[in-house]
Amino acid sequence: HFKAVFIFFMGVYGVLWGWFIIFNYEIFRLSFYSSIVIPSVFMMLGALVASELYRLSDKQFITVISLALIIPLTFFVGFNFLSLMQLGMLFIISIVLGLIFFVLSFTTKHPKRLLNLITSATLLSFVSGVDPFHIGVFNTDRTANQEIYEIVIDATDIIKARYDNYELDTFRFWYDGTERNVRVISSLTSVYMHQWTRRIYTMNDRVENTNPMWDDNLYRTQEIILLSTELDTQGILAMGNTILNPIGYQLDFLDEASITKGDITLTMVFTQVIPIESQND
């Protein structure tokens, strides 16, 4: 039964990882919280610890179950009182200690084996949740996820008012994938179907080859929506033109919109990609 559960667990992760490799999509970052992964995780943990729990005395059983509740709670409560530098150090320490306790869980006898496994799972869970740009579960800014949601809703209203249809040739998104708040941009682009084909190669990850049409999505689309949470209109236009000008194209500015919620500002710049000669004419 344990082998069957383990194969199912690896198969689920294999699908998510394959999705990431094929479509370059960040769903794997959400896999820890995915509804198709959670059941297999609990089944695996249950299979790992069931025989150990049956062999515990009543006193040991109470101790293990109590610590299984206390250790995760105290660990994550402390998260809210740490500075960014302290969180960074804790992130590294959690990875190292999480792996050490995981190995110890196979080399020690019960009940210490169970406690080591609980501690390891807590530490590694913290590592998966401390990524504020993609998951953002443990975020000291309690309104961060709400602000992202409100920005996405406002941005979709702007897009809805501008376009009559959402065909791929009507509009696509272009942005710098290294931005600190790229999660805001990913949330917006994920609203629309066929998002992996609607996105242009990110400005920091373009294909370098002899073909000037290094990304046909740029040229087959009526309008390109530039997105940025760090640059203003002129800044994001300049970044795009730096890429396009050497191959004879430039961005023709059409319109702009700006959405601010809390500390986050999303700049949307509506453009067209045109040959440089056409503007000179």
C-alpha positions as a printed NumPy array, in Angstrom:
array([[  0.   ,   0.   ,   0.   ],
       [  2.83 ,   2.365,   0.832],
       [  4.485,   1.7  ,  -2.535],
       [  1.226,   2.456,  -4.318],
       [  0.821,   5.736,  -2.407],
       [  4.432,   6.692,  -3.105],
       [  4.035,   6.017,  -6.851],
       [  0.853,   8.107,  -6.885],
       [  2.646,  10.91 ,  -5.024],
       [  5.588,  10.923,  -7.462],
       [  3.209,  10.727, -10.415],
       [  1.337,  13.832,  -9.265],
       [  4.554,  15.778,  -8.832],
       [  5.766,  14.437, -12.173],
       [  2.739,  15.922, -13.929],
       [  3.302,  19.314, -12.275],
       [  7.008,  19.265, -13.059],
       [  6.317,  18.255, -16.651],
       [  3.853,  21.124, -16.919],
       [  6.584,  23.494, -15.769],
       [  9.2  ,  22.091, -18.182],
       [  6.886,  22.149, -21.214],
       [  5.119,  25.462, -20.654],
       [  7.655,  27.268, -18.446],
       [  4.814,  27.881, -16.   ],
       [  5.291,  28.368, -12.271],
       [  2.548,  26.003, -11.124],
       [  5.183,  23.865,  -9.415],
       [  5.59 ,  26.622,  -6.812],
       [  1.974,  26.13 ,  -5.836],
       [  2.138,  22.345,  -5.824],
       [  2.575,  22.101,  -2.059],
       [ -0.912,  23.578,  -1.686],
       [ -2.457,  21.857,  -4.699],
       [ -5.643,  19.905,  -4.066],
       [ -4.285,  16.934,  -6.045],
       [ -1.119,  16.774,  -3.937],
       [ -2.476,  17.266,  -0.416],
       [ -4.282,  13.876,  -0.191],
       [ -1.193,  11.986,  -1.331],
       [  0.984,  13.895,   1.147],
       [ -1.279,  12.961,   4.056],
       [ -1.456,   9.346,   2.91 ],
       [  2.322,   9.175,   2.685],
       [  2.808,  10.726,   6.126],
       [  0.182,   8.392,   7.562],
       [  1.878,   5.377,   6.01 ],
       [  5.267,   6.493,   7.337],
       [  4.222,   7.032,  10.938],
       [  1.323,   4.595,  11.433],
       [  3.415,   1.638,  12.575],
       [  5.481,   3.902,  14.827],
       [  2.379,   5.339,  16.504],
       [  0.977,   1.881,  17.208],
       [  4.153,   0.939,  19.098],
       [  4.081,   3.973,  21.428],
       [  2.947,   3.829,  25.002],
       [  0.081,   6.048,  26.089],
       [  2.472,   8.603,  27.571],
       [  4.657,   8.648,  24.476],
       [  1.618,   8.935,  22.242],
       [  0.354,  12.004,  24.14 ],
       [  3.826,  13.583,  23.989],
       [  4.213,  13.058,  20.248],
       [  0.733,  14.32 ,  19.369],
       [  1.159,  17.368,  21.619],
       [  4.497,  18.29 ,  20.067],
       [  3.013,  17.726,  16.598],
       [  0.676,  20.623,  17.384],
       [  3.024,  22.833,  19.388],
       [  6.149,  22.732,  17.176],
       [  4.501,  24.021,  13.956],
       [  2.448,  26.637,  15.809],
       [  5.316,  28.17 ,  17.757],
       [  7.607,  28.086,  14.749],
       [  5.24 ,  29.978,  12.468],
       [  4.086,  32.412,  15.154],
       [  7.689,  33.542,  15.493],
       [  7.757,  34.339,  11.787],
       [  5.732,  37.511,  12.356],
       [  8.293,  39.016,  14.724],
       [ 11.4  ,  38.654,  12.544],
       [ 13.047,  41.219,  10.279],
       [ 13.759,  40.52 ,   6.592],
       [ 17.402,  39.777,   7.367],
       [ 16.42 ,  37.399,  10.157],
       [ 13.914,  35.708,   7.846],
       [ 16.628,  35.221,   5.252],
       [ 18.883,  33.583,   7.818],
       [ 15.997,  31.448,   9.081],
       [ 15.25 ,  30.369,   5.493],
       [ 18.786,  28.989,   5.09 ],
       [ 18.824,  27.442,   8.566],
       [ 15.437,  25.793,   7.923],
       [ 16.692,  24.102,   4.758],
       [ 19.813,  22.751,   6.466],
       [ 18.106,  21.641,   9.682],
       [ 15.091,  20.29 ,   7.785],
       [ 17.31 ,  17.954,   5.784],
       [ 19.307,  16.961,   8.872],
       [ 16.194,  16.086,  10.884],
       [ 14.793,  14.207,   7.884],
       [ 17.89 ,  12.02 ,   7.745],
       [ 17.81 ,  11.555,  11.527],
       [ 14.216,  10.345,  11.3  ],
       [ 15.538,   7.235,   9.514],
       [ 18.466,   6.633,  11.889],
       [ 16.867,   7.045,  15.334],
       [ 14.37 ,   4.913,  17.21 ],
       [ 10.818,   5.848,  18.1  ],
       [  9.514,   8.119,  19.534],
       [ 12.47 ,  10.326,  18.583],
       [ 12.042,   9.202,  14.988],
       [  8.544,  10.67 ,  14.908],
       [  9.657,  13.913,  16.552],
       [ 12.491,  14.276,  14.047],
       [ 10.065,  13.707,  11.188],
       [  7.623,  16.286,  12.601],
       [ 10.405,  18.845,  13.036],
       [ 11.701,  18.194,   9.521],
       [  8.248,  18.581,   7.989],
       [  7.752,  21.846,   9.911],
       [ 11.087,  23.31 ,   8.801],
       [ 10.667,  22.339,   5.154],
       [  7.068,  23.562,   5.14 ],
       [  8.311,  26.922,   6.341],
       [ 10.763,  27.007,   3.423],
       [  7.959,  26.393,   0.929],
       [  5.753,  29.086,   2.44 ],
       [  8.304,  31.846,   2.959],
       [  8.463,  32.686,  -0.773],
       [  6.573,  36.027,  -0.677],
       [  6.559,  36.615,  -4.434],
       [  4.664,  33.466,  -5.457],
       [  2.931,  31.768,  -2.551],
       [  3.008,  34.459,   0.107],
       [  1.288,  32.375,   2.765],
       [  3.462,  33.631,   5.62 ],
       [  3.504,  37.33 ,   4.887],
       [  3.777,  39.964,   7.605],
       [  1.744,  42.331,   5.423],
       [ -1.742,  40.975,   6.042],
       [ -3.255,  42.969,   3.181],
       [ -0.706,  41.911,   0.535],
       [ -2.825,  39.19 ,  -1.076],
       [ -5.918,  41.391,  -0.921],
       [ -4.046,  44.211,  -2.681],
       [ -2.904,  41.847,  -5.436],
       [ -6.485,  40.641,  -5.891],
       [ -7.804,  44.208,  -6.107],
       [ -5.115,  45.205,  -8.614],
       [ -5.939,  42.215, -10.829],
       [ -9.666,  42.984, -10.697],
       [ -9.085,  46.65 , -11.632],
       [ -6.704,  45.652, -14.429],
       [ -9.183,  43.163, -15.897],
       [-11.845,  45.898, -15.869],
       [ -9.53 ,  48.107, -17.934],
       [ -8.834,  45.277, -20.381],
       [-12.54 ,  44.417, -20.597],
       [-13.404,  48.012, -21.474],
       [-10.732,  48.183, -24.171],
       [-11.217,  44.945, -26.109],
       [-14.305,  43.378, -27.646],
       [-12.78 ,  39.911, -27.75 ],
       [ -9.942,  38.054, -26.062],
       [ -8.483,  36.295, -29.08 ],
       [ -4.749,  35.687, -28.852],
       [ -4.129,  37.974, -31.818],
       [ -5.955,  40.846, -30.109],
       [ -3.525,  41.437, -27.252],
       [ -0.644,  39.846, -25.405],
       [  1.443,  40.697, -22.366],
       [  5.136,  41.611, -22.208],
       [  7.09 ,  42.226, -19.02 ],
       [ 10.369,  41.762, -17.174],
       [ 10.316,  38.438, -15.348],
       [ 12.9  ,  39.564, -12.775],
       [ 10.706,  42.174, -11.108],
       [ 10.319,  41.878,  -7.355],
       [  6.508,  41.949,  -7.589],
       [  6.248,  39.646, -10.591],
       [  3.569,  37.708,  -8.688],
       [  1.181,  40.603,  -9.374],
       [  1.879,  40.332, -13.09 ],
       [  1.618,  36.529, -13.091],
       [ -1.737,  36.772, -11.306],
       [ -3.075,  39.136, -13.962],
       [ -1.833,  37.182, -16.97 ],
       [ -3.133,  33.944, -15.436],
       [ -6.701,  35.235, -15.605],
       [ -6.827,  34.753, -19.366],
       [ -7.009,  31.45 , -21.2  ],
       [ -3.966,  30.108, -23.041],
       [ -1.782,  32.26 , -20.837],
       [  1.448,  30.468, -21.821],
       [  0.867,  31.431, -25.476],
       [ -0.475,  34.875, -24.641],
       [  2.719,  35.814, -22.837],
       [  5.659,  37.103, -24.83 ],
       [  9.099,  35.803, -23.947],
       [  9.937,  37.89 , -20.891],
       [ 12.243,  40.844, -21.514],
       [ 15.023,  39.181, -19.548],
       [ 14.622,  35.799, -21.265],
       [ 14.348,  36.443, -24.985],
       [ 15.548,  33.947, -27.567],
       [ 18.801,  34.982, -29.207],
       [ 19.147,  33.717, -32.78 ],
       [ 19.576,  34.948, -36.349],
       [ 15.833,  35.141, -36.936],
       [ 14.655,  38.725, -36.278],
       [ 11.218,  37.315, -35.425],
       [ 12.622,  35.81 , -32.218],
       [  9.101,  35.788, -30.785],
       [  6.309,  35.796, -33.346],
       [  3.822,  36.723, -30.63 ],
       [  5.215,  40.246, -30.738],
       [  4.448,  40.704, -34.423],
       [  1.254,  38.701, -34.861],
       [ -0.609,  40.659, -32.192],
       [ -2.612,  43.836, -32.667],
       [ -1.609,  45.285, -29.298],
       [  1.08 ,  44.509, -26.736],
       [  0.348,  45.335, -23.086],
       [  3.538,  46.181, -21.229],
       [  3.31 ,  45.435, -17.512],
       [  5.572,  46.679, -14.725],
       [  5.44 ,  47.225, -10.97 ],
       [  8.818,  48.957, -10.801],
       [  9.129,  51.118, -13.924],
       [  6.984,  54.01 , -15.116],
       [  5.617,  54.292, -18.664],
       [  8.788,  55.728, -20.157],
       [ 10.948,  53.209, -18.349],
       [  9.093,  50.118, -19.568],
       [  8.858,  51.561, -23.095],
       [ 12.598,  52.184, -23.109],
       [ 13.296,  48.614, -21.993],
       [ 11.128,  47.22 , -24.781],
       [ 12.657,  49.495, -27.424],
       [ 16.157,  48.522, -26.317],
       [ 15.28 ,  44.982, -27.342],
       [ 13.366,  45.838, -30.538],
       [ 15.372,  48.706, -32.061],
       [ 18.44 ,  46.613, -33.023],
       [ 16.222,  44.382, -35.18 ],
       [ 14.358,  47.262, -36.842],
       [ 11.221,  47.561, -34.728],
       [  9.881,  49.84 , -32.03 ],
       [  6.912,  50.243, -29.723],
       [  4.214,  52.689, -30.773],
       [  2.559,  54.118, -27.649],
       [ -1.258,  53.956, -27.634],
       [ -2.483,  54.421, -24.081],
       [ -1.555,  53.857, -20.45 ],
       [ -3.145,  53.084, -17.097],
       [ -1.835,  52.926, -13.556],
       [ -3.291,  51.04 , -10.593],
       [ -2.066,  51.577,  -7.026],
       [ -3.029,  49.514,  -4.008],
       [ -0.988,  49.89 ,  -0.836],
       [  2.71 ,  49.837,  -1.698],
       [  2.183,  48.234,  -5.122],
       [  1.668,  50.164,  -8.362],
       [  0.977,  48.31 , -11.596],
       [  1.703,  50.245, -14.785],
       [ -0.083,  49.083, -17.932],
       [  1.132,  50.498, -21.255],
       [ -0.818,  49.668, -24.421],
       [  1.402,  49.595, -27.506],
       [  1.861,  48.252, -31.014],
       [  5.04 ,  46.817, -32.487],
       [  5.835,  48.596, -35.773],
       [  8.841,  48.789, -38.105],
       [ 10.965,  51.828, -37.421],
       [ 10.654,  52.931, -41.05 ],
       [  6.873,  53.217, -40.824],
       [  7.055,  55.951, -38.194],
       [  9.7  ,  57.799, -40.204],
       [  7.352,  57.738, -43.196]])
